Amino acid sequence: MNSPQTIAEQLVSVPAGSVTLDGNLTIPAGARAMALFAHGSGSSRHSPRNRYVARVLNEAKLATLLIDLLTLHEEVVDSRTARLRFDISLLAERLVDTTDWLTQFPDTKSFPIGYFGASTGAAAALAAAAIRPDPVGAIVSRGGRPDLAGAALTRVRAPTLLIVGEDDKQVLELNRSALAQLRCEKQLAIVPAATHLFEEPGALDEVARLARDWFKRYLIMAA
């Protein structure tokens, strides 16, 4: 039997063009909004960092969907070539398909949606939000590459939070450049003494707190 603190997670299959994507959907009791995770380079829905952030969001009554934007076969190809993870158009298209699925799925269709993107997944999240501005109410990027969203940056309407480690110097500069191009409500949060993967003590806790507060402000309180 589940303890009161346990939140059930279900496996879902999401049609996206000619493929089907695997995801882990968690809907806590009393949830009023959804955080859709877009994973980054070489990562997956099993990423311990993103799963940790998802648990923090679940505790704040945010539903979460962690989904692999590449199929198992594509991940094998990408592990050799590293090309698909940088195909932002493909990843964004699949994120749009997943967003459309959420807006039709009975248990989630009433939820405003936020995107949580990591690494190249952040670029996909921004590009997808420019395509589907209405259901997307907030975006959080963790150590992301928003610069790879290109011209889509100027079309994003959702309030966007860029979280970068202080010692992730190159990515920090890329995020500053992307921030200047965004025309929406925006903020750059720099986690002190943190590197790209936020492995330092307390760094990931700060990422989760920042994401939780951003989503609560722009998804739950605005609902």
mmCIF file of C-alpha atoms in Angstrom:
data_model
loop_
_atom_site.group_PDB
_atom_site.id
_atom_site.type_symbol
_atom_site.label_atom_id
_atom_site.label_comp_id
_atom_site.label_asym_id
_atom_site.label_seq_id
_atom_site.Cartn_x
_atom_site.Cartn_y
_atom_site.Cartn_z
ATOM 1 C CA MET A 1 0.000 0.000 0.000
ATOM 2 C CA ASN A 2 1.227 3.476 -0.813
ATOM 3 C CA SER A 3 2.188 5.729 2.060
ATOM 4 C CA PRO A 4 0.500 9.183 2.197
ATOM 5 C CA GLN A 5 3.719 10.693 0.813
ATOM 6 C CA THR A 6 3.850 8.369 -2.205
ATOM 7 C CA ILE A 7 2.517 9.779 -5.455
ATOM 8 C CA ALA A 8 1.628 7.212 -8.118
ATOM 9 C CA GLU A 9 3.447 7.405 -11.436
ATOM 10 C CA GLN A 10 2.021 5.933 -14.632
ATOM 11 C CA LEU A 11 3.670 5.036 -17.907
ATOM 12 C CA VAL A 12 2.092 6.676 -20.950
ATOM 13 C CA SER A 13 2.588 6.373 -24.702
ATOM 14 C CA VAL A 14 2.292 9.606 -26.652
ATOM 15 C CA PRO A 15 1.850 9.631 -30.445
ATOM 16 C CA ALA A 16 4.179 12.103 -32.147
ATOM 17 C CA GLY A 17 4.116 12.093 -35.918
ATOM 18 C CA SER A 18 5.149 8.647 -37.112
ATOM 19 C CA VAL A 19 6.569 7.520 -33.747
ATOM 20 C CA THR A 20 5.341 6.876 -30.211
ATOM 21 C CA LEU A 21 7.140 8.432 -27.243
ATOM 22 C CA ASP A 22 7.398 6.907 -23.766
ATOM 23 C CA GLY A 23 6.688 9.046 -20.727
ATOM 24 C CA ASN A 24 6.218 8.957 -16.963
ATOM 25 C CA LEU A 25 3.122 10.890 -15.858
ATOM 26 C CA THR A 26 2.533 11.834 -12.235
ATOM 27 C CA ILE A 27 -0.609 13.678 -11.096
ATOM 28 C CA PRO A 28 -0.689 14.478 -7.356
ATOM 29 C CA ALA A 29 -4.009 14.907 -5.592
ATOM 30 C CA GLY A 30 -5.157 18.498 -5.958
ATOM 31 C CA ALA A 31 -2.863 19.250 -8.913
ATOM 32 C CA ARG A 32 -3.878 22.322 -10.932
ATOM 33 C CA ALA A 33 -1.037 22.627 -13.449
ATOM 34 C CA MET A 34 1.407 20.501 -15.458
ATOM 35 C CA ALA A 35 5.184 20.658 -15.854
ATOM 36 C CA LEU A 36 6.360 18.951 -19.055
ATOM 37 C CA PHE A 37 10.066 18.015 -19.005
ATOM 38 C CA ALA A 38 12.202 18.291 -22.151
ATOM 39 C CA HIS A 39 15.462 16.459 -21.554
ATOM 40 C CA GLY A 40 18.796 17.479 -22.932
ATOM 41 C CA SER A 41 21.806 16.067 -24.687
ATOM 42 C CA GLY A 42 22.252 12.361 -24.059
ATOM 43 C CA SER A 43 19.716 12.363 -21.214
ATOM 44 C CA SER A 44 16.352 10.673 -20.753
ATOM 45 C CA ARG A 45 13.228 10.637 -18.604
ATOM 46 C CA HIS A 46 15.230 8.544 -16.120
ATOM 47 C CA SER A 47 17.655 11.408 -15.415
ATOM 48 C CA PRO A 48 18.099 11.490 -11.618
ATOM 49 C CA ARG A 49 18.437 15.276 -11.674
ATOM 50 C CA ASN A 50 15.166 15.842 -13.501
ATOM 51 C CA ARG A 51 13.397 13.157 -11.465
ATOM 52 C CA TYR A 52 14.484 14.950 -8.307
ATOM 53 C CA VAL A 53 13.128 18.267 -9.576
ATOM 54 C CA ALA A 54 9.900 16.498 -10.605
ATOM 55 C CA ARG A 55 9.433 15.142 -7.069
ATOM 56 C CA VAL A 56 9.783 18.629 -5.619
ATOM 57 C CA LEU A 57 7.177 19.893 -8.101
ATOM 58 C CA ASN A 58 4.848 16.988 -7.262
ATOM 59 C CA GLU A 59 5.063 17.901 -3.574
ATOM 60 C CA ALA A 60 3.941 21.412 -4.560
ATOM 61 C CA LYS A 61 0.873 19.882 -6.304
ATOM 62 C CA LEU A 62 2.221 20.225 -9.815
ATOM 63 C CA ALA A 63 1.648 17.301 -12.161
ATOM 64 C CA THR A 64 4.702 16.238 -14.168
ATOM 65 C CA LEU A 65 5.343 14.425 -17.442
ATOM 66 C CA LEU A 66 8.901 13.272 -18.066
ATOM 67 C CA ILE A 67 9.077 12.133 -21.678
ATOM 68 C CA ASP A 68 11.771 10.919 -24.034
ATOM 69 C CA LEU A 69 11.641 13.020 -27.191
ATOM 70 C CA LEU A 70 13.656 10.375 -29.057
ATOM 71 C CA THR A 71 12.677 6.728 -29.514
ATOM 72 C CA LEU A 72 14.951 3.948 -28.263
ATOM 73 C CA HIS A 73 16.234 3.365 -31.806
ATOM 74 C CA GLU A 74 16.905 7.088 -32.275
ATOM 75 C CA GLU A 75 18.750 7.235 -28.952
ATOM 76 C CA VAL A 76 21.051 4.425 -30.122
ATOM 77 C CA VAL A 77 21.783 6.358 -33.326
ATOM 78 C CA ASP A 78 22.245 9.598 -31.378
ATOM 79 C CA SER A 79 24.666 7.951 -28.952
ATOM 80 C CA ARG A 80 26.969 7.371 -31.947
ATOM 81 C CA THR A 81 26.404 10.575 -33.911
ATOM 82 C CA ALA A 82 25.147 13.159 -31.334
ATOM 83 C CA ARG A 83 23.138 14.711 -34.179
ATOM 84 C CA LEU A 84 19.527 14.218 -33.131
ATOM 85 C CA ARG A 85 19.982 15.897 -29.758
ATOM 86 C CA PHE A 86 20.847 19.094 -31.659
ATOM 87 C CA ASP A 87 17.916 18.766 -34.079
ATOM 88 C CA ILE A 88 15.923 21.458 -32.301
ATOM 89 C CA SER A 89 13.179 21.505 -34.944
ATOM 90 C CA LEU A 90 12.542 17.774 -34.478
ATOM 91 C CA LEU A 91 12.574 18.001 -30.682
ATOM 92 C CA ALA A 92 10.283 21.040 -30.677
ATOM 93 C CA GLU A 93 7.853 19.339 -33.052
ATOM 94 C CA ARG A 94 7.612 16.362 -30.710
ATOM 95 C CA LEU A 95 7.185 18.635 -27.726
ATOM 96 C CA VAL A 96 4.291 20.333 -29.542
ATOM 97 C CA ASP A 97 2.716 16.920 -30.219
ATOM 98 C CA THR A 98 3.087 16.032 -26.535
ATOM 99 C CA THR A 99 1.549 19.363 -25.531
ATOM 100 C CA ASP A 100 -1.412 18.694 -27.812
ATOM 101 C CA TRP A 101 -1.781 15.234 -26.265
ATOM 102 C CA LEU A 102 -1.854 16.736 -22.758
ATOM 103 C CA THR A 103 -4.569 19.200 -23.790
ATOM 104 C CA GLN A 104 -6.726 16.261 -24.895
ATOM 105 C CA PHE A 105 -5.902 13.652 -22.231
ATOM 106 C CA PRO A 106 -8.854 13.565 -19.785
ATOM 107 C CA ASP A 107 -6.758 13.829 -16.604
ATOM 108 C CA THR A 108 -4.669 16.788 -17.792
ATOM 109 C CA LYS A 109 -6.712 18.691 -20.371
ATOM 110 C CA SER A 110 -7.699 21.422 -17.887
ATOM 111 C CA PHE A 111 -4.131 22.102 -16.711
ATOM 112 C CA PRO A 112 -2.057 25.076 -17.818
ATOM 113 C CA ILE A 113 1.301 23.731 -18.999
ATOM 114 C CA GLY A 114 4.820 24.738 -18.082
ATOM 115 C CA TYR A 115 7.972 23.518 -19.805
ATOM 116 C CA PHE A 116 11.090 22.466 -17.877
ATOM 117 C CA GLY A 117 13.956 22.164 -20.348
ATOM 118 C CA ALA A 118 17.536 21.057 -19.733
ATOM 119 C CA SER A 119 20.502 21.557 -22.071
ATOM 120 C CA THR A 120 19.287 21.299 -25.689
ATOM 121 C CA GLY A 121 15.819 20.483 -24.339
ATOM 122 C CA ALA A 122 15.567 24.106 -23.235
ATOM 123 C CA ALA A 123 15.918 25.258 -26.847
ATOM 124 C CA ALA A 124 13.227 22.783 -27.874
ATOM 125 C CA ALA A 125 10.963 24.087 -25.104
ATOM 126 C CA LEU A 126 11.357 27.691 -26.236
ATOM 127 C CA ALA A 127 10.807 26.783 -29.896
ATOM 128 C CA ALA A 128 7.701 24.746 -29.012
ATOM 129 C CA ALA A 129 6.327 27.559 -26.841
ATOM 130 C CA ALA A 130 6.628 29.914 -29.813
ATOM 131 C CA ILE A 131 4.520 27.467 -31.850
ATOM 132 C CA ARG A 132 1.917 26.754 -29.121
ATOM 133 C CA PRO A 133 1.725 29.977 -27.070
ATOM 134 C CA ASP A 134 -1.788 29.485 -25.691
ATOM 135 C CA PRO A 135 -1.442 26.374 -23.466
ATOM 136 C CA VAL A 136 2.128 27.158 -22.345
ATOM 137 C CA GLY A 137 2.091 29.452 -19.340
ATOM 138 C CA ALA A 138 5.702 29.299 -18.104
ATOM 139 C CA ILE A 139 9.148 28.009 -19.043
ATOM 140 C CA VAL A 140 12.123 27.048 -16.870
ATOM 141 C CA SER A 141 15.543 26.246 -18.344
ATOM 142 C CA ARG A 142 18.151 24.332 -16.279
ATOM 143 C CA GLY A 143 21.672 24.698 -17.614
ATOM 144 C CA GLY A 144 20.030 25.152 -20.977
ATOM 145 C CA ARG A 145 21.064 26.188 -24.448
ATOM 146 C CA PRO A 146 18.320 28.737 -25.206
ATOM 147 C CA ASP A 147 20.563 30.261 -27.854
ATOM 148 C CA LEU A 148 19.853 27.222 -30.055
ATOM 149 C CA ALA A 149 16.187 28.286 -30.294
ATOM 150 C CA GLY A 150 17.336 31.002 -32.715
ATOM 151 C CA ALA A 151 14.645 33.304 -34.089
ATOM 152 C CA ALA A 152 11.971 31.605 -31.977
ATOM 153 C CA LEU A 153 13.270 33.482 -28.913
ATOM 154 C CA THR A 154 11.586 36.719 -29.981
ATOM 155 C CA ARG A 155 8.214 34.944 -30.356
ATOM 156 C CA VAL A 156 8.058 33.364 -26.910
ATOM 157 C CA ARG A 157 5.239 34.817 -24.787
ATOM 158 C CA ALA A 158 5.434 32.618 -21.696
ATOM 159 C CA PRO A 159 7.337 33.953 -18.661
ATOM 160 C CA THR A 160 10.789 32.373 -18.878
ATOM 161 C CA LEU A 161 13.313 31.612 -16.129
ATOM 162 C CA LEU A 162 16.874 30.709 -17.144
ATOM 163 C CA ILE A 163 18.821 28.914 -14.374
ATOM 164 C CA VAL A 164 22.587 28.619 -14.833
ATOM 165 C CA GLY A 165 25.473 27.662 -12.573
ATOM 166 C CA GLU A 166 27.869 30.486 -11.716
ATOM 167 C CA ASP A 167 30.874 28.385 -12.774
ATOM 168 C CA ASP A 168 29.291 27.201 -16.033
ATOM 169 C CA LYS A 169 30.946 30.139 -17.748
ATOM 170 C CA GLN A 170 30.333 29.449 -21.436
ATOM 171 C CA VAL A 171 26.693 28.458 -20.951
ATOM 172 C CA LEU A 172 26.168 31.479 -18.704
ATOM 173 C CA GLU A 173 27.277 33.817 -21.491
ATOM 174 C CA LEU A 174 25.018 32.037 -23.994
ATOM 175 C CA ASN A 175 22.092 32.452 -21.595
ATOM 176 C CA ARG A 176 22.802 36.142 -21.130
ATOM 177 C CA SER A 177 22.727 36.577 -24.893
ATOM 178 C CA ALA A 178 19.448 34.646 -25.188
ATOM 179 C CA LEU A 179 17.922 36.617 -22.318
ATOM 180 C CA ALA A 180 18.524 39.849 -24.221
ATOM 181 C CA GLN A 181 16.537 38.482 -27.184
ATOM 182 C CA LEU A 182 13.494 37.344 -25.195
ATOM 183 C CA ARG A 183 10.531 39.744 -25.336
ATOM 184 C CA CYS A 184 8.483 38.081 -22.568
ATOM 185 C CA GLU A 185 8.598 38.279 -18.761
ATOM 186 C CA LYS A 186 12.064 36.894 -18.084
ATOM 187 C CA GLN A 187 14.709 36.303 -15.450
ATOM 188 C CA LEU A 188 18.227 34.875 -15.250
ATOM 189 C CA ALA A 189 18.929 33.049 -11.973
ATOM 190 C CA ILE A 190 22.590 32.234 -11.278
ATOM 191 C CA VAL A 191 23.240 29.466 -8.736
ATOM 192 C CA PRO A 192 26.406 30.362 -6.781
ATOM 193 C CA ALA A 193 29.472 28.102 -7.196
ATOM 194 C CA ALA A 194 27.494 25.617 -9.341
ATOM 195 C CA THR A 195 28.752 23.930 -12.509
ATOM 196 C CA HIS A 196 26.789 22.643 -15.512
ATOM 197 C CA LEU A 197 25.196 19.598 -13.852
ATOM 198 C CA PHE A 198 24.534 21.306 -10.488
ATOM 199 C CA GLU A 199 26.318 18.476 -8.657
ATOM 200 C CA GLU A 200 27.592 20.709 -5.855
ATOM 201 C CA PRO A 201 25.942 20.400 -2.412
ATOM 202 C CA GLY A 202 22.633 22.255 -2.368
ATOM 203 C CA ALA A 203 22.824 23.343 -6.021
ATOM 204 C CA LEU A 204 20.089 21.058 -7.341
ATOM 205 C CA ASP A 205 17.936 21.933 -4.324
ATOM 206 C CA GLU A 206 18.167 25.571 -5.409
ATOM 207 C CA VAL A 207 17.245 24.659 -8.998
ATOM 208 C CA ALA A 208 14.172 22.777 -7.776
ATOM 209 C CA ARG A 209 13.136 25.634 -5.491
ATOM 210 C CA LEU A 210 13.484 28.214 -8.242
ATOM 211 C CA ALA A 211 11.506 26.066 -10.705
ATOM 212 C CA ARG A 212 8.781 25.339 -8.151
ATOM 213 C CA ASP A 213 8.324 28.997 -7.275
ATOM 214 C CA TRP A 214 8.286 30.078 -10.946
ATOM 215 C CA PHE A 215 5.655 27.516 -11.874
ATOM 216 C CA LYS A 216 3.556 28.268 -8.799
ATOM 217 C CA ARG A 217 3.628 31.967 -9.639
ATOM 218 C CA TYR A 218 2.827 31.725 -13.336
ATOM 219 C CA LEU A 219 0.820 28.498 -13.571
ATOM 220 C CA ILE A 220 -1.006 27.919 -10.292
ATOM 221 C CA MET A 221 -1.541 31.437 -8.977
ATOM 222 C CA ALA A 222 -2.404 32.654 -12.475
ATOM 223 C CA ALA A 223 -4.876 29.824 -13.100
#
